[in-house]
Amino acid sequence: MTDNRTSPGAIAIVGMAGRFPGARDTTELWQRLLEGKESVRRFEDHELQAAGVPAERADADGYVRRGADLADADLFDARFFDVTQRDAKLMDPQQRIFLTCAWRAMEDAGLAPGPDQGPVGVFAGTSMSTYLLSNVLRCAEYADAALTYPVLLGNDKDFLATRVSYKLNLRGPALSVQSACSSSLTAVHLACAALERGEITAALAGGVSITVPQTSGYRYQQGGIMSPDGHCRPFDADAAGTVKGNGCGVVVLKRLEDALADGDRVYAVIRGIAVNNDGSEKIGFTAPGPAGQQEVIRAALESSGLDARDIGYVEAHGTGTAVGDPLELMSLTRAYRAAGGPAPDCRIGSVKANLGHLDAAAGVTGLIKTALVLHHQTVPPQINFDRPSPHAVGTLPFTVPTEPTRYQDAPLAAAAVSSFGLGGTNVHCVLQAVPAPTVPADDPGAAHPVVLSARDADALRTTATELLHHLADDTTAPSVRDLAYTLFTGRARMAVTHVLNATTLEEVRAGLRKLLSEPGLAQGLAPAAWPGSPGRKVSLPGHPLNEQSHWIQPDLRLPETGRDSTPPSPTAGRPAPAPIPRGAGRVDPAQVLTRVLAVLEQHLAIPDIAPDDDFYDLGGDSMLAVEVTTCLCEEFDVDLGYDEFTELHTPEQMAKRLCALLAGESTASDGLVTLREGTGRPLHLVHPAGGTNFIYTGLVAHSQSAVPLTALSFPGDVSTAPTSLRGLAALYLERIRRRQPEGPYRLGGYSFGGNVAYEMALQLQAAGEEVETLVLFDSYPPETYVGRHLSDDEFADAFPLLLDAVGEDGLDARELREKGFYQIWKHNYDLLKGHYPDQRFRGDLVLLRAEEGDSTVRLDTALRMNLVDKSLWEEHVTGRLTVRKVLGDHFSMFADGEPIAALAAAFDEAVADFDRADAHGTGQQVNRPC
């Protein structure tokens, strides 16, 4: 066994329980999934008010009053679990509900709690205790009790699993597992490993996430992960973010051979499961890592021993974000195709569309859904799916079902589920369907002991009533032997017990009616061991719980410490700045700068920030940039885009941009250079990473095409240049559209320039504009750059190799490091490492590909590049990829002589359609000298 995977052989899922938005248990969950119900709902004014959301916030633009709340989260049977009333109130509802679901899961599995079953482990994850922050510490009675044992024991993550083991008397390892939204599936992985090693005989594994208050909604932040309209749309063209959900899920696991020997009902079998982490090979800490995802999927498939072509359904992580979903689909496609699968017409889905994102409970909820898919041989419809995203159709081997799919003639043999945690812990699990086990025939004349046990007489009567109702229909009722076997071996013996011996279901019903009609009848002695051959465990009603409300109401007048609170400002005590007047000539730059500094000091929690300090050097990152951008937009009532903000490093730059917006001014420059004039629409070429366009001069000299050409210049000083590739593309489009207000547009570029041109094409398409065939000069696909950035020193060490590759080995790299050429190249390299496209280009692409391989460049290791085949561009276009090979390698293809002549000839072929269109008068003169 390696550190990042386990080969559990065959681990049976024998029990499950849960509480979900709109569903009190897994049976209701399955029914709602089949019916295509969405549990995300709109919160009414009184619910927002009760959650402490001021009316002005709830009614503000961008505030989304939606979520997926869990009903009755305050209810708990404290007496049943021997918890005092005081401790029940102080305990996080996450811990109460997880304990209750753990009990219900053991009942569903027919696994009586206690040491007689051998060591049973508990592996579980939970979200942060917002009940502690939002309720307990905002109640006058407990506001100063944050570090007392009753509060810590009831709210700290450390005690989630151990409390279950203590209350249910389980003797195996009890581990709290925390890996963000992959916590619960990571818990399943650890449980499988412990079972395989023989440390335990059974395991409870799962997770819970309840964010208090549940009905507060959220403020949409441009560039964030939350949905702008409160709907989660995995794989859909309109996917724009996820929605918070609340819930809990628990599964019971046993080795398959033990489960079959014990007569357990098996929902599905885990045949392979793997876990890993992305490490630093991704754009940022919170970003998804395609390489890590592909590795964990391959590992799970390999450990399963199954044929990947048997996988007919995949429950994806599927958060509905514009970047996360395409990356996940790409990872699934490559991993499964490399393994020879999946099955033809493999379905894919995500329960997050129905329930929202359940955070620490998300993975186990996906596992429960997938196990039920195999158990019922039915795939539920995927809701909130109208138009497939470019990455969900075409060459991908997956189908998004919009109607329930029932497998009858050809059974669904296997399925899989993914869960990818924020921070990079990835889990993939492969499941197999199980045929019904062969059970020895029952002796119709044999009597079986039917044992009912409950905490008290009232609970026993309720148990009898519910069991009588359960047995009302002969067509669905279990056999007497299975009923008795399940009650005898799978239920705890409590204070009050009643035993009746029966040979038929009618005798069981008669005995139950007699028990209900004669108070105090409870009696009988159960045998010490089960007599006769084992039966088959079946689903039966569980012990009744008398749940009551245990809740600490917060004092909404006290400061809010929950997830929506504003960070304490180190500038507290400063007088509030006066309102900013709007209009040309009325903006006070000093006043704007003062307010910008206040916002940054508040969000960075750093006092006395200087006007020329760098936001990112001070600790700012992409997620904090989203918050600051949103705050500045609200503070100044301007439309400052997230990508636009990323261009601004210092408070001075931010204040200058805000002043221009407030005054209605524009500071954009033209930045276009004419390479070749002509009649028709120009082909706009983006510069390579070095920022200069002289590389195109030889091409123009040798090209026989008449297509007009312009080049885009890098925007001057690196300190004022956009700090994201999307921002740079947007800036270049702004320049182009001043000259050419409407399409069709023609775009291309060499190396880095091709990646920028591709992003420009996506932005134009999103704006409804037409883009003709893209022309890329040996540009690397986006997958090349996924992974960790180089530090300044690492890039400096690699820079001499770059100079050598471009034929400038005589230059002093240390001297150049202080000059603009070096700074621009480093800046643009960072843009590539921080970017991945969020859609596919709906058109054709021509790649002029260097004939000599990338090995001649010898920069892949130094620059942390993943040298994938450049034909991978095919996965980024819906149209045709045409590859034309040219002489030389990535750098020498522009060399004088035969290479540049061959490149120009290939270029002329690539733009021949442009020439023909212009010759027929469909183009227009838009080029003019700069």
mmCIF file of N, CA and C in Angstrom, residues 161-233:
data_model
loop_
_atom_site.group_PDB
_atom_site.id
_atom_site.type_symbol
_atom_site.label_atom_id
_atom_site.label_comp_id
_atom_site.label_asym_id
_atom_site.label_seq_id
_atom_site.Cartn_x
_atom_site.Cartn_y
_atom_site.Cartn_z
ATOM 1 N N ALA A 161 -15.969 12.829 16.218
ATOM 2 C CA ALA A 161 -15.928 11.368 16.110
ATOM 3 C C ALA A 161 -15.872 10.699 17.473
ATOM 4 N N THR A 162 -15.105 11.270 18.386
ATOM 5 C CA THR A 162 -14.954 10.628 19.700
ATOM 6 C C THR A 162 -16.259 10.641 20.485
ATOM 7 N N ARG A 163 -17.092 11.650 20.293
ATOM 8 C CA ARG A 163 -18.391 11.664 20.991
ATOM 9 C C ARG A 163 -19.255 10.499 20.512
ATOM 10 N N VAL A 164 -19.240 10.220 19.208
ATOM 11 C CA VAL A 164 -20.018 9.096 18.684
ATOM 12 C C VAL A 164 -19.538 7.790 19.301
ATOM 13 N N SER A 165 -18.214 7.593 19.339
ATOM 14 C CA SER A 165 -17.670 6.368 19.921
ATOM 15 C C SER A 165 -18.063 6.248 21.392
ATOM 16 N N TYR A 166 -18.038 7.337 22.113
ATOM 17 C CA TYR A 166 -18.389 7.304 23.537
ATOM 18 C C TYR A 166 -19.871 7.001 23.736
ATOM 19 N N LYS A 167 -20.725 7.680 23.004
ATOM 20 C CA LYS A 167 -22.167 7.519 23.204
ATOM 21 C C LYS A 167 -22.669 6.155 22.707
ATOM 22 N N LEU A 168 -22.044 5.598 21.677
ATOM 23 C CA LEU A 168 -22.498 4.331 21.127
ATOM 24 C C LEU A 168 -21.625 3.160 21.573
ATOM 25 N N ASN A 169 -20.654 3.446 22.433
ATOM 26 C CA ASN A 169 -19.782 2.406 22.997
ATOM 27 C C ASN A 169 -19.063 1.631 21.899
ATOM 28 N N LEU A 170 -18.377 2.371 21.031
ATOM 29 C CA LEU A 170 -17.621 1.777 19.938
ATOM 30 C C LEU A 170 -16.140 1.825 20.275
ATOM 31 N N ARG A 171 -15.413 0.752 20.004
ATOM 32 C CA ARG A 171 -14.052 0.619 20.526
ATOM 33 C C ARG A 171 -12.963 0.795 19.469
ATOM 34 N N GLY A 172 -13.331 1.038 18.234
ATOM 35 C CA GLY A 172 -12.315 1.241 17.207
ATOM 36 C C GLY A 172 -11.792 2.671 17.214
ATOM 37 N N PRO A 173 -10.857 2.998 16.311
ATOM 38 C CA PRO A 173 -10.322 4.360 16.247
ATOM 39 C C PRO A 173 -11.425 5.369 15.915
ATOM 40 N N ALA A 174 -11.357 6.529 16.544
ATOM 41 C CA ALA A 174 -12.307 7.617 16.288
ATOM 42 C C ALA A 174 -11.509 8.832 15.859
ATOM 43 N N LEU A 175 -11.620 9.198 14.578
ATOM 44 C CA LEU A 175 -10.776 10.244 14.009
ATOM 45 C C LEU A 175 -11.617 11.334 13.374
ATOM 46 N N SER A 176 -11.354 12.576 13.743
ATOM 47 C CA SER A 176 -11.924 13.705 13.022
ATOM 48 C C SER A 176 -11.037 13.980 11.816
ATOM 49 N N VAL A 177 -11.644 14.078 10.646
ATOM 50 C CA VAL A 177 -10.920 14.177 9.384
ATOM 51 C C VAL A 177 -11.250 15.521 8.746
ATOM 52 N N GLN A 178 -10.256 16.311 8.454
ATOM 53 C CA GLN A 178 -10.494 17.661 7.941
ATOM 54 C C GLN A 178 -9.685 17.925 6.678
ATOM 55 N N SER A 179 -10.360 17.937 5.552
ATOM 56 C CA SER A 179 -9.719 18.317 4.283
ATOM 57 C C SER A 179 -10.691 19.157 3.460
ATOM 58 N N ALA A 180 -11.401 20.071 4.166
ATOM 59 C CA ALA A 180 -12.388 20.952 3.531
ATOM 60 C C ALA A 180 -13.499 20.108 2.896
ATOM 61 N N CYS A 181 -13.893 20.424 1.663
ATOM 62 C CA CYS A 181 -15.070 19.774 1.096
ATOM 63 C C CYS A 181 -14.850 18.332 0.663
ATOM 64 N N SER A 182 -13.632 17.813 0.788
ATOM 65 C CA SER A 182 -13.432 16.382 0.545
ATOM 66 C C SER A 182 -13.303 15.603 1.848
ATOM 67 N N SER A 183 -13.622 16.247 2.985
ATOM 68 C CA SER A 183 -13.411 15.611 4.289
ATOM 69 C C SER A 183 -14.121 14.274 4.412
ATOM 70 N N SER A 184 -15.405 14.223 4.060
ATOM 71 C CA SER A 184 -16.175 13.010 4.325
ATOM 72 C C SER A 184 -15.767 11.851 3.414
ATOM 73 N N LEU A 185 -15.368 12.118 2.175
ATOM 74 C CA LEU A 185 -14.908 11.021 1.329
ATOM 75 C C LEU A 185 -13.482 10.613 1.707
ATOM 76 N N THR A 186 -12.701 11.549 2.220
ATOM 77 C CA THR A 186 -11.407 11.189 2.798
ATOM 78 C C THR A 186 -11.616 10.292 4.014
ATOM 79 N N ALA A 187 -12.640 10.585 4.809
ATOM 80 C CA ALA A 187 -12.967 9.741 5.954
ATOM 81 C C ALA A 187 -13.308 8.322 5.499
ATOM 82 N N VAL A 188 -14.030 8.194 4.397
ATOM 83 C CA VAL A 188 -14.349 6.876 3.846
ATOM 84 C C VAL A 188 -13.065 6.149 3.440
ATOM 85 N N HIS A 189 -12.141 6.870 2.827
ATOM 86 C CA HIS A 189 -10.857 6.275 2.438
ATOM 87 C C HIS A 189 -10.124 5.716 3.661
ATOM 88 N N LEU A 190 -10.060 6.491 4.744
ATOM 89 C CA LEU A 190 -9.371 6.032 5.945
ATOM 90 C C LEU A 190 -10.076 4.833 6.562
ATOM 91 N N ALA A 191 -11.408 4.836 6.515
ATOM 92 C CA ALA A 191 -12.166 3.704 7.035
ATOM 93 C C ALA A 191 -11.877 2.437 6.224
ATOM 94 N N CYS A 192 -11.837 2.557 4.895
ATOM 95 C CA CYS A 192 -11.525 1.402 4.050
ATOM 96 C C CYS A 192 -10.134 0.854 4.361
ATOM 97 N N ALA A 193 -9.183 1.752 4.561
ATOM 98 C CA ALA A 193 -7.820 1.316 4.865
ATOM 99 C C ALA A 193 -7.764 0.575 6.193
ATOM 100 N N ALA A 194 -8.484 1.078 7.203
ATOM 101 C CA ALA A 194 -8.499 0.419 8.512
ATOM 102 C C ALA A 194 -9.170 -0.952 8.422
ATOM 103 N N LEU A 195 -10.208 -1.071 7.618
ATOM 104 C CA LEU A 195 -10.863 -2.363 7.423
ATOM 105 C C LEU A 195 -9.929 -3.339 6.717
ATOM 106 N N GLU A 196 -9.236 -2.862 5.698
ATOM 107 C CA GLU A 196 -8.334 -3.733 4.960
ATOM 108 C C GLU A 196 -7.207 -4.240 5.855
ATOM 109 N N ARG A 197 -6.719 -3.385 6.746
ATOM 110 C CA ARG A 197 -5.634 -3.801 7.646
ATOM 111 C C ARG A 197 -6.123 -4.708 8.768
ATOM 112 N N GLY A 198 -7.433 -4.860 8.893
ATOM 113 C CA GLY A 198 -7.962 -5.715 9.944
ATOM 114 C C GLY A 198 -8.018 -5.058 11.307
ATOM 115 N N GLU A 199 -7.881 -3.736 11.364
ATOM 116 C CA GLU A 199 -7.920 -3.031 12.647
ATOM 117 C C GLU A 199 -9.334 -2.985 13.225
ATOM 118 N N ILE A 200 -10.330 -3.043 12.351
ATOM 119 C CA ILE A 200 -11.712 -2.898 12.789
ATOM 120 C C ILE A 200 -12.586 -3.899 12.040
ATOM 121 N N THR A 201 -13.762 -4.164 12.602
ATOM 122 C CA THR A 201 -14.719 -5.053 11.934
ATOM 123 C C THR A 201 -15.745 -4.274 11.133
ATOM 124 N N ALA A 202 -15.950 -3.018 11.479
ATOM 125 C CA ALA A 202 -16.906 -2.162 10.770
ATOM 126 C C ALA A 202 -16.511 -0.715 11.017
ATOM 127 N N ALA A 203 -17.088 0.167 10.226
ATOM 128 C CA ALA A 203 -16.752 1.584 10.367
ATOM 129 C C ALA A 203 -17.949 2.449 10.041
ATOM 130 N N LEU A 204 -18.066 3.556 10.774
ATOM 131 C CA LEU A 204 -18.958 4.639 10.392
ATOM 132 C C LEU A 204 -18.092 5.733 9.789
ATOM 133 N N ALA A 205 -18.505 6.251 8.634
ATOM 134 C CA ALA A 205 -17.733 7.292 7.973
ATOM 135 C C ALA A 205 -18.685 8.310 7.365
ATOM 136 N N GLY A 206 -18.338 9.571 7.470
ATOM 137 C CA GLY A 206 -19.204 10.595 6.885
ATOM 138 C C GLY A 206 -18.805 11.996 7.283
ATOM 139 N N GLY A 207 -19.765 12.898 7.187
ATOM 140 C CA GLY A 207 -19.489 14.286 7.495
ATOM 141 C C GLY A 207 -20.762 15.075 7.664
ATOM 142 N N VAL A 208 -20.602 16.283 8.199
ATOM 143 C CA VAL A 208 -21.738 17.146 8.475
ATOM 144 C C VAL A 208 -21.319 18.592 8.273
ATOM 145 N N SER A 209 -22.238 19.398 7.767
ATOM 146 C CA SER A 209 -21.974 20.831 7.587
ATOM 147 C C SER A 209 -23.281 21.601 7.754
ATOM 148 N N ILE A 210 -23.337 22.415 8.783
ATOM 149 C CA ILE A 210 -24.494 23.284 9.017
ATOM 150 C C ILE A 210 -23.966 24.662 9.380
ATOM 151 N N THR A 211 -24.229 25.611 8.535
ATOM 152 C CA THR A 211 -23.767 26.978 8.747
ATOM 153 C C THR A 211 -24.893 27.796 9.365
ATOM 154 N N VAL A 212 -24.624 28.365 10.534
ATOM 155 C CA VAL A 212 -25.621 29.131 11.284
ATOM 156 C C VAL A 212 -25.283 30.617 11.190
ATOM 157 N N PRO A 213 -26.291 31.459 10.898
ATOM 158 C CA PRO A 213 -27.680 31.141 10.582
ATOM 159 C C PRO A 213 -27.814 30.594 9.161
ATOM 160 N N GLN A 214 -28.764 29.685 8.991
ATOM 161 C CA GLN A 214 -28.904 29.018 7.699
ATOM 162 C C GLN A 214 -29.595 29.879 6.648
ATOM 163 N N THR A 215 -30.381 30.846 7.077
ATOM 164 C CA THR A 215 -31.221 31.590 6.131
ATOM 165 C C THR A 215 -30.737 33.019 5.934
ATOM 166 N N SER A 216 -29.425 33.195 5.921
ATOM 167 C CA SER A 216 -28.891 34.557 5.789
ATOM 168 C C SER A 216 -28.592 34.948 4.358
ATOM 169 N N GLY A 217 -28.534 33.993 3.427
ATOM 170 C CA GLY A 217 -28.149 34.341 2.063
ATOM 171 C C GLY A 217 -26.694 34.765 2.014
ATOM 172 N N TYR A 218 -26.314 35.465 0.948
ATOM 173 C CA TYR A 218 -24.921 35.882 0.811
ATOM 174 C C TYR A 218 -24.826 37.025 -0.191
ATOM 175 N N ARG A 219 -23.738 37.722 -0.121
ATOM 176 C CA ARG A 219 -23.458 38.800 -1.077
ATOM 177 C C ARG A 219 -22.617 38.237 -2.216
ATOM 178 N N TYR A 220 -23.114 38.355 -3.428
ATOM 179 C CA TYR A 220 -22.356 37.870 -4.586
ATOM 180 C C TYR A 220 -21.129 38.736 -4.790
ATOM 181 N N GLN A 221 -19.994 38.079 -5.061
ATOM 182 C CA GLN A 221 -18.743 38.786 -5.320
ATOM 183 C C GLN A 221 -18.218 38.382 -6.685
ATOM 184 N N GLN A 222 -18.030 39.351 -7.523
ATOM 185 C CA GLN A 222 -17.500 39.075 -8.853
ATOM 186 C C GLN A 222 -16.146 38.380 -8.737
ATOM 187 N N GLY A 223 -16.005 37.273 -9.453
ATOM 188 C CA GLY A 223 -14.768 36.506 -9.390
ATOM 189 C C GLY A 223 -14.758 35.466 -8.288
ATOM 190 N N GLY A 224 -15.785 35.462 -7.413
ATOM 191 C CA GLY A 224 -15.867 34.482 -6.345
ATOM 192 C C GLY A 224 -16.482 33.179 -6.827
ATOM 193 N N ILE A 225 -16.695 32.249 -5.879
ATOM 194 C CA ILE A 225 -17.191 30.925 -6.263
ATOM 195 C C ILE A 225 -18.700 30.796 -6.086
ATOM 196 N N MET A 226 -19.370 31.810 -5.513
ATOM 197 C CA MET A 226 -20.798 31.705 -5.260
ATOM 198 C C MET A 226 -21.595 32.154 -6.481
ATOM 199 N N SER A 227 -22.747 31.502 -6.670
ATOM 200 C CA SER A 227 -23.595 31.756 -7.830
ATOM 201 C C SER A 227 -24.238 33.143 -7.760
ATOM 202 N N PRO A 228 -24.297 33.867 -8.869
ATOM 203 C CA PRO A 228 -24.902 35.205 -8.834
ATOM 204 C C PRO A 228 -26.415 35.173 -8.673
ATOM 205 N N ASP A 229 -27.082 34.042 -8.985
ATOM 206 C CA ASP A 229 -28.539 33.997 -8.884
ATOM 207 C C ASP A 229 -29.046 32.935 -7.913
ATOM 208 N N GLY A 230 -28.140 32.270 -7.193
ATOM 209 C CA GLY A 230 -28.582 31.300 -6.204
ATOM 210 C C GLY A 230 -28.954 29.952 -6.761
ATOM 211 N N HIS A 231 -28.538 29.632 -7.986
ATOM 212 C CA HIS A 231 -28.742 28.306 -8.564
ATOM 213 C C HIS A 231 -27.380 27.719 -8.921
ATOM 214 N N CYS A 232 -27.198 26.446 -8.612
ATOM 215 C CA CYS A 232 -25.972 25.743 -8.975
ATOM 216 C C CYS A 232 -26.258 24.953 -10.249
ATOM 217 N N ARG A 233 -25.445 25.186 -11.290
ATOM 218 C CA ARG A 233 -25.714 24.593 -12.612
ATOM 219 C C ARG A 233 -24.504 23.811 -13.122
#
